[in-house]
PDB file of C-alpha atoms in Angstrom:
ATOM      1  CA  GLY A 781     -15.192   5.001 -15.245  1.00 74.00           C
ATOM      2  CA  LEU A 782     -14.061   2.963 -18.243  1.00 80.00           C
ATOM      3  CA  GLN A 783     -15.877   5.345 -20.563  1.00 80.00           C
ATOM      4  CA  ARG A 784     -14.080   8.324 -19.016  1.00 82.00           C
ATOM      5  CA  LEU A 785     -10.853   6.493 -19.835  1.00 83.00           C
ATOM      6  CA  LYS A 786     -12.025   6.538 -23.486  1.00 86.00           C
ATOM      7  CA  LEU A 787     -12.560   2.777 -23.544  1.00 87.00           C
ATOM      8  CA  ASP A 788     -15.374   1.291 -25.601  1.00 92.00           C
ATOM      9  CA  ALA A 789     -16.923  -0.640 -22.715  1.00 94.00           C
ATOM     10  CA  ILE A 790     -20.357  -2.162 -22.184  1.00 95.00           C
ATOM     11  CA  TRP A 791     -22.058  -3.746 -19.175  1.00 96.00           C
ATOM     12  CA  LEU A 792     -22.759  -7.448 -19.766  1.00 97.00           C
ATOM     13  CA  GLU A 793     -25.105  -9.011 -17.220  1.00 97.00           C
ATOM     14  CA  LEU A 794     -26.719 -12.446 -16.986  1.00 97.00           C
ATOM     15  CA  LEU A 795     -30.250 -12.779 -15.589  1.00 98.00           C
ATOM     16  CA  PRO A 796     -31.364 -16.410 -15.144  1.00 97.00           C
ATOM     17  CA  ALA A 797     -35.132 -16.708 -15.514  1.00 97.00           C
ATOM     18  CA  THR A 798     -37.311 -17.761 -12.600  1.00 97.00           C
ATOM     19  CA  GLU A 799     -40.798 -19.239 -12.594  1.00 96.00           C
ATOM     20  CA  ASP A 800     -42.205 -15.792 -11.772  1.00 97.00           C
ATOM     21  CA  VAL A 801     -42.356 -13.982 -15.117  1.00 96.00           C
ATOM     22  CA  THR A 802     -43.779 -10.817 -13.562  1.00 98.00           C
ATOM     23  CA  ALA A 803     -40.909 -10.614 -11.072  1.00 97.00           C
ATOM     24  CA  ASP A 804     -38.408 -11.191 -13.877  1.00 98.00           C
ATOM     25  CA  GLN A 805     -39.896  -8.327 -15.883  1.00 97.00           C
ATOM     26  CA  GLY A 806     -39.673  -6.114 -12.817  1.00 97.00           C
ATOM     27  CA  ARG A 807     -35.976  -6.949 -12.437  1.00 97.00           C
ATOM     28  CA  ILE A 808     -35.353  -6.178 -16.100  1.00 97.00           C
ATOM     29  CA  LYS A 809     -37.079  -2.794 -15.867  1.00 97.00           C
ATOM     30  CA  ASN A 810     -35.220  -1.922 -12.674  1.00 94.00           C
ATOM     31  CA  PHE A 811     -31.897  -2.884 -14.266  1.00 96.00           C
ATOM     32  CA  GLN A 812     -32.622  -0.682 -17.269  1.00 97.00           C
ATOM     33  CA  ARG A 813     -33.729   2.200 -15.048  1.00 95.00           C
ATOM     34  CA  GLN A 814     -30.556   2.081 -12.959  1.00 93.00           C
ATOM     35  CA  LEU A 815     -28.264   1.955 -15.981  1.00 94.00           C
ATOM     36  CA  ARG A 816     -30.055   4.908 -17.570  1.00 94.00           C
ATOM     37  CA  ALA A 817     -29.616   6.852 -14.330  1.00 91.00           C
ATOM     38  CA  HIS A 818     -25.881   6.190 -14.476  1.00 89.00           C
ATOM     39  CA  GLY A 819     -25.434   7.225 -18.094  1.00 89.00           C
ATOM     40  CA  LEU A 820     -25.268   3.706 -19.515  1.00 92.00           C
ATOM     41  CA  ALA A 821     -28.363   3.691 -21.709  1.00 92.00           C
ATOM     42  CA  GLY A 822     -27.352   1.919 -24.893  1.00 90.00           C
ATOM     43  CA  ARG A 823     -24.159   0.643 -23.251  1.00 94.00           C
ATOM     44  CA  TYR A 824     -25.376  -2.672 -21.891  1.00 97.00           C
ATOM     45  CA  CYS A 825     -26.462  -6.138 -22.890  1.00 97.00           C
ATOM     46  CA  LEU A 826     -28.683  -7.982 -20.431  1.00 98.00           C
ATOM     47  CA  LEU A 827     -28.665 -11.724 -21.111  1.00 98.00           C
ATOM     48  CA  TYR A 828     -32.048 -13.128 -20.105  1.00 98.00           C
ATOM     49  CA  GLN A 829     -31.665 -16.902 -19.975  1.00 97.00           C
ATOM     50  CA  LYS A 830     -34.830 -18.996 -20.014  1.00 96.00           C
ATOM     51  CA  PRO A 831     -34.647 -21.662 -18.772  1.00 95.00           C
ATOM     52  CA  ALA A 832     -31.757 -20.974 -16.417  1.00 96.00           C
ATOM     53  CA  SER A 833     -28.683 -23.153 -16.889  1.00 96.00           C
ATOM     54  CA  ASP A 834     -25.051 -23.315 -15.787  1.00 95.00           C
ATOM     55  CA  ALA A 835     -24.133 -23.494 -19.475  1.00 96.00           C
ATOM     56  CA  HIS A 836     -24.431 -20.065 -21.086  1.00 97.00           C
ATOM     57  CA  ASP A 837     -25.249 -20.628 -24.737  1.00 97.00           C
ATOM     58  CA  LEU A 838     -26.083 -17.469 -26.657  1.00 96.00           C
ATOM     59  CA  ASP A 839     -28.520 -19.416 -28.850  1.00 94.00           C
ATOM     60  CA  GLY A 840     -30.801 -19.887 -25.838  1.00 93.00           C
ATOM     61  CA  ILE A 841     -30.463 -16.366 -24.473  1.00 97.00           C
ATOM     62  CA  ARG A 842     -32.505 -13.240 -25.169  1.00 97.00           C
ATOM     63  CA  CYS A 843     -30.393 -10.093 -25.441  1.00 98.00           C
ATOM     64  CA  ILE A 844     -31.955  -6.952 -23.958  1.00 97.00           C
ATOM     65  CA  GLY A 845     -30.481  -3.526 -24.636  1.00 96.00           C
ATOM     66  CA  MET A 846     -27.791  -4.376 -27.149  1.00 96.00           C
ATOM     67  CA  SER A 847     -29.072  -6.833 -29.734  1.00 96.00           C
ATOM     68  CA  LYS A 848     -27.594 -10.279 -30.219  1.00 97.00           C
ATOM     69  CA  ARG A 849     -26.295  -9.192 -33.631  1.00 97.00           C
ATOM     70  CA  GLU A 850     -24.523  -6.179 -32.103  1.00 97.00           C
ATOM     71  CA  LEU A 851     -22.992  -8.364 -29.398  1.00 97.00           C
ATOM     72  CA  LEU A 852     -21.753 -10.888 -31.965  1.00 96.00           C
ATOM     73  CA  ASP A 853     -20.247  -8.068 -34.023  1.00 96.00           C
ATOM     74  CA  ARG A 854     -18.299  -6.955 -30.965  1.00 95.00           C
ATOM     75  CA  LEU A 855     -17.155 -10.496 -30.314  1.00 96.00           C
ATOM     76  CA  GLY A 856     -15.865 -10.634 -33.880  1.00 95.00           C
ATOM     77  CA  GLY A 857     -13.257  -7.945 -33.159  1.00 94.00           C
ATOM     78  CA  PRO A 858     -10.632  -7.352 -30.444  1.00 95.00           C
ATOM     79  CA  ASN A 859     -12.303  -7.628 -27.038  1.00 96.00           C
ATOM     80  CA  VAL A 860     -11.676  -8.316 -23.354  1.00 97.00           C
ATOM     81  CA  LEU A 861     -14.134  -9.663 -20.782  1.00 98.00           C
ATOM     82  CA  LEU A 862     -13.747  -8.746 -17.111  1.00 97.00           C
ATOM     83  CA  ASN A 863     -15.597 -11.731 -15.677  1.00 98.00           C
ATOM     84  CA  LEU A 864     -16.613 -10.891 -12.108  1.00 96.00           C
ATOM     85  CA  ALA A 865     -16.644 -14.007  -9.905  1.00 92.00           C
ATOM     86  CA  TYR A 866     -17.083 -16.280 -12.941  1.00 96.00           C
ATOM     87  CA  SER A 867     -20.462 -14.778 -13.849  1.00 96.00           C
ATOM     88  CA  ILE A 868     -20.233 -15.771 -17.522  1.00 97.00           C
ATOM     89  CA  HIS A 869     -19.710 -19.467 -18.330  1.00 97.00           C
ATOM     90  CA  PRO A 870     -18.872 -21.415 -21.489  1.00 97.00           C
ATOM     91  CA  PRO A 871     -19.756 -21.713 -24.274  1.00 97.00           C
ATOM     92  CA  LEU A 872     -20.457 -17.952 -24.424  1.00 97.00           C
ATOM     93  CA  LEU A 873     -17.333 -17.246 -22.367  1.00 98.00           C
ATOM     94  CA  LEU A 874     -15.102 -18.863 -24.983  1.00 97.00           C
ATOM     95  CA  LYS A 875     -16.264 -16.415 -27.654  1.00 97.00           C
ATOM     96  CA  PHE A 876     -14.303 -13.620 -25.962  1.00 98.00           C
ATOM     97  CA  GLN A 877     -10.807 -13.036 -27.273  1.00 97.00           C
ATOM     98  CA  ARG A 878      -9.259 -12.203 -23.890  1.00 97.00           C
ATOM     99  CA  ARG A 879     -10.834 -13.391 -20.646  1.00 98.00           C
ATOM    100  CA  VAL A 880      -9.951 -12.015 -17.201  1.00 98.00           C
ATOM    101  CA  PHE A 881     -11.225 -13.741 -14.054  1.00 98.00           C
ATOM    102  CA  CYS A 882     -11.916 -11.139 -11.339  1.00 97.00           C
ATOM    103  CA  ASP A 883     -12.142 -12.706  -7.878  1.00 96.00           C
ATOM    104  CA  LEU A 884     -14.034 -10.749  -5.207  1.00 93.00           C
ATOM    105  CA  ASP A 885     -13.992 -13.415  -2.458  1.00 90.00           C
ATOM    106  CA  PRO A 886     -10.592 -15.138  -2.311  1.00 92.00           C
ATOM    107  CA  SER A 887     -11.272 -17.597   0.501  1.00 91.00           C
ATOM    108  CA  GLU A 888     -14.183 -19.295  -1.250  1.00 91.00           C
ATOM    109  CA  ILE A 889     -12.853 -18.966  -4.799  1.00 93.00           C
ATOM    110  CA  PHE A 890      -9.394 -20.335  -3.965  1.00 94.00           C
ATOM    111  CA  TYR A 891     -10.866 -23.191  -1.934  1.00 93.00           C
ATOM    112  CA  TRP A 892     -13.452 -24.305  -4.477  1.00 92.00           C
ATOM    113  CA  MET A 893     -10.996 -24.044  -7.355  1.00 94.00           C
ATOM    114  CA  THR A 894      -9.182 -26.958  -5.711  1.00 92.00           C
ATOM    115  CA  LYS A 895     -12.415 -28.979  -5.781  1.00 92.00           C
ATOM    116  CA  MET A 896     -14.173 -28.169  -9.051  1.00 93.00           C
ATOM    117  CA  GLU A 897     -14.106 -26.169 -12.271  1.00 93.00           C
ATOM    118  CA  MET A 898     -14.570 -22.500 -11.423  1.00 93.00           C
ATOM    119  CA  GLY A 899     -13.278 -21.008 -14.644  1.00 94.00           C
ATOM    120  CA  GLN A 900      -9.605 -21.723 -13.999  1.00 95.00           C
ATOM    121  CA  SER A 901      -9.243 -23.580 -17.302  1.00 96.00           C
ATOM    122  CA  CYS A 902     -10.803 -20.940 -19.564  1.00 96.00           C
ATOM    123  CA  HIS A 903      -9.361 -17.547 -18.581  1.00 98.00           C
ATOM    124  CA  HIS A 904      -6.130 -15.868 -19.621  1.00 98.00           C
ATOM    125  CA  GLU A 905      -5.608 -13.718 -16.521  1.00 98.00           C
ATOM    126  CA  PHE A 906      -6.606 -14.021 -12.879  1.00 98.00           C
ATOM    127  CA  TRP A 907      -7.122 -10.997 -10.625  1.00 97.00           C
ATOM    128  CA  THR A 908      -8.016 -11.074  -6.928  1.00 96.00           C
ATOM    129  CA  VAL A 909      -8.826  -8.600  -4.148  1.00 93.00           C
ATOM    130  CA  GLY A 910      -6.938 -10.925  -1.809  1.00 93.00           C
ATOM    131  CA  LEU A 911      -4.126  -8.401  -1.408  1.00 92.00           C
ATOM    132  CA  ASN A 912      -1.956 -10.759   0.627  1.00 92.00           C
ATOM    133  CA  VAL A 913      -2.191 -13.669  -1.817  1.00 94.00           C
ATOM    134  CA  HIS A 914       1.575 -13.579  -2.411  1.00 94.00           C
ATOM    135  CA  GLY A 915       2.485 -12.916   1.224  1.00 92.00           C
ATOM    136  CA  ASN A 916       4.676 -15.398   3.062  1.00 92.00           C
ATOM    137  CA  ASP A 917       2.064 -15.671   5.809  1.00 91.00           C
ATOM    138  CA  CYS A 918      -0.920 -16.193   3.477  1.00 93.00           C
ATOM    139  CA  GLN A 919      -2.639 -19.526   4.183  1.00 92.00           C
ATOM    140  CA  LEU A 920      -4.955 -19.680   1.168  1.00 93.00           C
ATOM    141  CA  PRO A 921      -5.100 -23.058  -0.602  1.00 93.00           C
ATOM    142  CA  LYS A 922      -2.151 -23.369  -2.953  1.00 92.00           C
ATOM    143  CA  SER A 923      -2.830 -22.285  -6.501  1.00 92.00           C
ATOM    144  CA  SER A 924      -0.711 -22.665  -9.619  1.00 93.00           C
ATOM    145  CA  LEU A 925      -2.577 -19.818 -11.323  1.00 96.00           C
ATOM    146  CA  PRO A 926      -0.690 -16.546 -11.954  1.00 96.00           C
ATOM    147  CA  TRP A 927      -2.837 -14.390  -9.662  1.00 97.00           C
ATOM    148  CA  LYS A 928      -2.511 -10.617  -9.797  1.00 97.00           C
ATOM    149  CA  THR A 929      -3.901  -8.399  -7.050  1.00 95.00           C
ATOM    150  CA  PHE A 930      -6.117  -5.358  -7.507  1.00 92.00           C
ATOM    151  CA  TYR A 931      -7.663  -2.875  -5.116  1.00 88.00           C
ATOM    152  CA  PRO A 932     -11.429  -2.640  -4.656  1.00 87.00           C
ATOM    153  CA  LEU A 933     -12.707  -0.076  -7.126  1.00 86.00           C
ATOM    154  CA  VAL A 934     -14.744   2.987  -6.230  1.00 87.00           C
ATOM    155  CA  ASP A 935     -15.872   5.660  -8.674  1.00 87.00           C
ATOM    156  CA  THR A 936     -15.254   9.006  -6.983  1.00 85.00           C
ATOM    157  CA  GLN A 937     -17.533  10.692  -9.505  1.00 86.00           C
ATOM    158  CA  TRP A 938     -20.412   8.947  -7.727  1.00 87.00           C
ATOM    159  CA  PHE A 939     -18.969   8.415  -4.246  1.00 87.00           C
ATOM    160  CA  ARG A 940     -17.963  11.952  -3.328  1.00 85.00           C
ATOM    161  CA  VAL A 941     -16.601  13.258  -0.046  1.00 82.00           C
ATOM    162  CA  GLN A 942     -19.542  14.069   2.249  1.00 82.00           C
ATOM    163  CA  PRO A 943     -19.779  16.220   5.399  1.00 85.00           C
ATOM    164  CA  ARG A 944     -19.278  14.292   8.601  1.00 83.00           C
ATOM    165  CA  PRO A 945     -22.673  13.554  10.212  1.00 85.00           C
ATOM    166  CA  ARG A 946     -23.450  15.160  13.559  1.00 84.00           C
ATOM    167  CA  THR A 947     -24.233  11.842  15.202  1.00 83.00           C
ATOM    168  CA  PRO A 948     -21.226   9.489  15.386  1.00 90.00           C
ATOM    169  CA  LYS A 949     -22.879   6.526  13.705  1.00 92.00           C
ATOM    170  CA  PHE A 950     -21.052   3.435  12.501  1.00 93.00           C
ATOM    171  CA  THR A 951     -22.738   0.925  10.269  1.00 93.00           C
ATOM    172  CA  THR A 952     -22.248  -1.789   7.695  1.00 94.00           C
ATOM    173  CA  VAL A 953     -24.335  -3.607   5.088  1.00 94.00           C
ATOM    174  CA  GLY A 954     -24.294  -7.360   4.707  1.00 91.00           C
ATOM    175  CA  GLN A 955     -25.726 -10.809   5.366  1.00 91.00           C
ATOM    176  CA  TRP A 956     -26.024 -11.828   9.017  1.00 94.00           C
ATOM    177  CA  TYR A 957     -26.283 -15.481   8.027  1.00 92.00           C
ATOM    178  CA  TRP A 958     -24.137 -17.170   5.407  1.00 84.00           C
ATOM    179  CA  GLY A 959     -24.476 -20.567   3.785  1.00 76.00           C
ATOM    180  CA  GLY A 960     -21.023 -20.742   2.214  1.00 71.00           C
ATOM    181  CA  ALA A 961     -18.810 -23.707   3.030  1.00 80.00           C
ATOM    182  CA  VAL A 962     -15.014 -23.736   3.196  1.00 86.00           C
ATOM    183  CA  GLU A 963     -12.910 -26.393   4.899  1.00 82.00           C
ATOM    184  CA  VAL A 964     -10.452 -24.987   7.433  1.00 79.00           C
ATOM    185  CA  ALA A 965      -8.152 -27.366   9.349  1.00 79.00           C
ATOM    186  CA  GLY A 966     -10.436 -30.310   8.594  1.00 81.00           C
ATOM    187  CA  GLU A 967     -13.633 -28.545   9.658  1.00 80.00           C
ATOM    188  CA  PHE A 968     -16.335 -26.450   7.980  1.00 83.00           C
ATOM    189  CA  PRO A 969     -16.704 -23.440  10.302  1.00 82.00           C
ATOM    190  CA  ASP A 970     -19.621 -21.027  10.341  1.00 85.00           C
ATOM    191  CA  LEU A 971     -18.495 -18.145   8.104  1.00 85.00           C
ATOM    192  CA  SER A 972     -21.403 -15.858   8.940  1.00 89.00           C
ATOM    193  CA  LYS A 973     -21.279 -12.291  10.219  1.00 92.00           C
ATOM    194  CA  LYS A 974     -23.213 -13.606  13.220  1.00 94.00           C
ATOM    195  CA  ILE A 975     -20.138 -15.509  14.362  1.00 92.00           C
ATOM    196  CA  ALA A 976     -17.641 -12.854  13.249  1.00 91.00           C
ATOM    197  CA  PHE A 977     -19.395 -10.091  15.228  1.00 94.00           C
ATOM    198  CA  GLU A 978     -19.682 -12.076  18.455  1.00 95.00           C
ATOM    199  CA  PRO A 979     -16.464 -10.707  20.083  1.00 93.00           C
ATOM    200  CA  TYR A 980     -17.600  -7.116  19.420  1.00 94.00           C
ATOM    201  CA  LEU A 981     -21.223  -7.184  20.543  1.00 96.00           C
ATOM    202  CA  SER A 982     -20.477  -5.291  23.765  1.00 96.00           C
ATOM    203  CA  LEU A 983     -19.113  -2.318  21.796  1.00 95.00           C
ATOM    204  CA  PRO A 984     -22.262  -0.118  21.973  1.00 96.00           C
ATOM    205  CA  ARG A 985     -22.233  -0.358  25.764  1.00 95.00           C
ATOM    206  CA  ARG A 986     -18.544   0.492  25.864  1.00 95.00           C
ATOM    207  CA  VAL A 987     -18.933   3.508  23.569  1.00 94.00           C
ATOM    208  CA  PRO A 988     -22.334   4.928  24.591  1.00 93.00           C
ATOM    209  CA  ASP A 989     -21.885   8.219  22.724  1.00 93.00           C
ATOM    210  CA  ALA A 990     -21.772   6.432  19.366  1.00 93.00           C
ATOM    211  CA  GLN A 991     -24.537   4.642  17.506  1.00 95.00           C
ATOM    212  CA  PHE A 992     -23.835   1.222  16.025  1.00 96.00           C
ATOM    213  CA  GLU A 993     -26.125   0.054  13.259  1.00 96.00           C
ATOM    214  CA  LEU A 994     -26.386  -3.132  11.221  1.00 97.00           C
ATOM    215  CA  ALA A 995     -28.106  -3.191   7.830  1.00 97.00           C
ATOM    216  CA  MET A 996     -28.539  -6.948   7.905  1.00 96.00           C
ATOM    217  CA  ASN A 997     -31.182  -9.457   6.850  1.00 93.00           C
ATOM    218  CA  ILE A 998     -32.576 -10.081  10.344  1.00 96.00           C
ATOM    219  CA  THR A 999     -36.370 -10.313  10.381  1.00 94.00           C
ATOM    220  CA  ALA A1000     -38.611  -8.963  13.131  1.00 93.00           C
ATOM    221  CA  ALA A1001     -39.429 -12.526  14.233  1.00 96.00           C
ATOM    222  CA  ASP A1002     -35.783 -13.591  14.465  1.00 97.00           C
ATOM    223  CA  PRO A1003     -34.592 -13.918  18.112  1.00 97.00           C
ATOM    224  CA  GLU A1004     -31.240 -12.505  16.976  1.00 97.00           C
ATOM    225  CA  ARG A1005     -32.894  -9.151  16.390  1.00 97.00           C
ATOM    226  CA  GLY A1006     -34.052  -8.886  19.988  1.00 97.00           C
ATOM    227  CA  ARG A1007     -30.690 -10.060  21.312  1.00 97.00           C
ATOM    228  CA  LEU A1008     -28.799  -7.444  19.309  1.00 97.00           C
ATOM    229  CA  GLN A1009     -31.211  -4.684  20.252  1.00 97.00           C
ATOM    230  CA  ARG A1010     -30.806  -5.508  23.927  1.00 97.00           C
ATOM    231  CA  LEU A1011     -27.076  -5.061  23.381  1.00 97.00           C
ATOM    232  CA  ARG A1012     -27.874  -1.589  21.923  1.00 97.00           C
ATOM    233  CA  TRP A1013     -27.331  -2.401  18.266  1.00 97.00           C
ATOM    234  CA  LYS A1014     -29.775  -0.782  15.867  1.00 97.00           C
ATOM    235  CA  ILE A1015     -31.049  -3.058  13.082  1.00 97.00           C
ATOM    236  CA  VAL A1016     -32.261  -1.682   9.740  1.00 97.00           C
ATOM    237  CA  ASP A1017     -33.519  -3.399   6.603  1.00 96.00           C
ATOM    238  CA  PRO A1018     -30.737  -3.615   3.967  1.00 96.00           C
ATOM    239  CA  HIS A1019     -33.361  -3.861   1.220  1.00 94.00           C
ATOM    240  CA  ARG A1020     -34.566  -0.402   2.232  1.00 95.00           C
ATOM    241  CA  VAL A1021     -31.310   1.464   2.873  1.00 95.00           C
ATOM    242  CA  ALA A1022     -29.456  -0.116  -0.070  1.00 94.00           C
ATOM    243  CA  ARG A1023     -32.360  -0.667  -2.445  1.00 92.00           C
ATOM    244  CA  THR A1024     -30.793   1.376  -5.254  1.00 91.00           C
ATOM    245  CA  PRO A1025     -27.289   2.732  -5.917  1.00 91.00           C
ATOM    246  CA  SER A1026     -28.408   6.223  -4.881  1.00 91.00           C
ATOM    247  CA  THR A1027     -29.996   5.100  -1.594  1.00 94.00           C
ATOM    248  CA  TYR A1028     -26.884   3.013  -0.912  1.00 94.00           C
ATOM    249  CA  ARG A1029     -24.639   6.052  -1.373  1.00 93.00           C
ATOM    250  CA  CYS A1030     -26.885   8.140   0.870  1.00 92.00           C
ATOM    251  CA  TYR A1031     -26.808   5.465   3.539  1.00 93.00           C
ATOM    252  CA  LEU A1032     -23.022   5.329   3.544  1.00 92.00           C
ATOM    253  CA  ALA A1033     -22.896   9.121   3.758  1.00 91.00           C
ATOM    254  CA  SER A1034     -25.115   9.059   6.863  1.00 92.00           C
ATOM    255  CA  ALA A1035     -22.395   7.281   8.858  1.00 92.00           C
ATOM    256  CA  ALA A1036     -19.118   8.510  10.292  1.00 89.00           C
ATOM    257  CA  GLY A1037     -17.560   5.296   9.040  1.00 87.00           C
ATOM    258  CA  GLU A1038     -17.939   1.566   8.730  1.00 89.00           C
ATOM    259  CA  PHE A1039     -17.566  -0.891  11.565  1.00 90.00           C
ATOM    260  CA  THR A1040     -17.624  -4.496  10.470  1.00 90.00           C
ATOM    261  CA  ALA A1041     -16.130  -7.866  11.321  1.00 89.00           C
ATOM    262  CA  ILE A1042     -14.246  -9.962   8.791  1.00 85.00           C
ATOM    263  CA  LYS A1043     -15.345 -13.564   8.417  1.00 82.00           C
ATOM    264  CA  GLY A1044     -13.094 -15.976  10.247  1.00 81.00           C
ATOM    265  CA  VAL A1045     -11.620 -17.749   7.256  1.00 85.00           C
ATOM    266  CA  ASP A1046     -10.136 -14.508   5.904  1.00 87.00           C
ATOM    267  CA  VAL A1047      -8.550 -13.945   9.293  1.00 84.00           C
ATOM    268  CA  ALA A1048      -7.256 -17.511   9.587  1.00 85.00           C
ATOM    269  CA  TRP A1049      -5.917 -17.581   6.042  1.00 90.00           C
ATOM    270  CA  ARG A1050      -4.662 -13.960   6.114  1.00 90.00           C
ATOM    271  CA  THR A1051      -6.032 -13.264   2.670  1.00 91.00           C
ATOM    272  CA  GLY A1052      -5.760  -9.474   2.817  1.00 89.00           C
ATOM    273  CA  TRP A1053      -9.353  -9.196   1.563  1.00 89.00           C
ATOM    274  CA  ILE A1054     -10.873  -5.709   1.500  1.00 84.00           C
ATOM    275  CA  SER A1055     -14.426  -5.089   0.336  1.00 86.00           C
ATOM    276  CA  ASP A1056     -15.632  -2.604  -2.262  1.00 88.00           C
ATOM    277  CA  ARG A1057     -18.032  -1.410   0.452  1.00 88.00           C
ATOM    278  CA  ALA A1058     -15.083  -0.424   2.653  1.00 86.00           C
ATOM    279  CA  ALA A1059     -13.545   1.516  -0.237  1.00 87.00           C
ATOM    280  CA  ALA A1060     -16.857   3.305  -0.809  1.00 89.00           C
ATOM    281  CA  PHE A1061     -17.096   4.278   2.880  1.00 86.00           C
ATOM    282  CA  LEU A1062     -13.574   5.678   2.758  1.00 82.00           C
ATOM    283  CA  ALA A1063     -14.253   7.626  -0.432  1.00 83.00           C
ATOM    284  CA  GLU A1064     -17.290   9.344   1.093  1.00 79.00           C
ATOM    285  CA  ARG A1065     -15.369  10.393   4.175  1.00 70.00           C
ATOM    286  CA  SER A1066     -12.109  11.624   2.656  1.00 57.00           C
ATOM    287  CA  ALA A1067     -10.124  11.135  -0.521  1.00 48.00           C
ATOM    288  CA  ALA A1068      -6.970  11.464   1.581  1.00 44.00           C
ATOM    289  CA  ARG A1069      -8.118   8.609   3.807  1.00 47.00           C
ATOM    290  CA  LEU A1070      -8.853   6.519   0.738  1.00 46.00           C
ATOM    291  CA  ALA A1071      -5.282   7.086  -0.467  1.00 48.00           C
ATOM    292  CA  ALA A1072      -3.948   6.236   2.997  1.00 51.00           C
ATOM    293  CA  ALA A1073      -6.012   3.054   3.053  1.00 50.00           C
ATOM    294  CA  ILE A1074      -4.571   2.026  -0.302  1.00 47.00           C
ATOM    295  CA  GLN A1075      -1.057   2.581   1.043  1.00 49.00           C
ATOM    296  CA  ALA A1076      -1.913   0.528   4.127  1.00 51.00           C
ATOM    297  CA  SER A1077      -3.239  -2.240   1.902  1.00 47.00           C
ATOM    298  CA  ALA A1078       0.036  -2.250   0.009  1.00 44.00           C
ATOM    299  CA  GLN A1079       1.823  -2.781   3.334  1.00 49.00           C
ATOM    300  CA  LEU A1080      -0.542  -5.652   4.040  1.00 45.00           C
ATOM    301  CA  CYS A1081       0.459  -7.238   0.735  1.00 41.00           C
ATOM    302  CA  ARG A1082       4.061  -7.146   1.918  1.00 40.00           C
ATOM    303  CA  GLY A1083       3.049  -8.816   5.170  1.00 41.00           C
ATOM    304  CA  SER A1084       3.689  -5.757   7.376  1.00 37.00           C
ATOM    305  CA  PHE A1085       0.350  -6.236   9.106  1.00 40.00           C
ATOM    306  CA  ARG A1086      -2.706  -8.424   8.781  1.00 42.00           C
ATOM    307  CA  PHE A1087      -6.207  -8.989  10.066  1.00 38.00           C
ATOM    308  CA  SER A1088      -6.274  -9.912  13.728  1.00 34.00           C
TER     309      SER A1088
END
């Protein structure tokens, strides 16, 4: 998308090394294969860090794709880094002329920024998908940072409008269990999809003509799998249906739409969070619906409606 806008953009990705060298090499090859498939061969720099560390020092990093010399040459001229969820840390981060923090999970980012360094002291701009961050009813932890909001991005060159499937299937992709921790009203509630979906588990019985499917990490031995299946939910392996960008797009296209449940903290704090997955679902169903959803999100920012 940035290239189509005539911007000289590259993909910068950090890969911390593990103890399994063979697995690491497999990840590197898969990364390269996917970027080639999307027209980004020669437009990326994969930073392979061995050993892994929270400090990202270019001296201890192997550059794959673009060479270290080429990267340093770019850093020597005008440049901007869109740093997704604080992926790149100092000292490498500080080599960029302009640094933009892009928040994709406002409840956790805003909370932990009140507790520890999360990049708030080393970026020039702060963007969030928490569309209600400036709303009067937003309950996110107070922040002195000049947050700007942005809509989840979807490339309609890749996510094209698809025919509606014959079977009315609704699905979502995610993690059934979640280990994140955020303090809400003096407690640390369970933020998992397991808890968020609980009020809606009777839906397949109430709408028998539709199929409800969860692409969640629920193993065959997990009692949750049997419980959900008895309630007429279909469970599929997310590592199969979303293994690659192309299989992910095909999986979204197989559904009439997404049905998901927002984690409780986003409801309680009225963050206005919308996922990039939701935008992708909308794009594959109808460009007009995507535009309508964006307009609705703008209303949410003004506090006209909220998650409930």
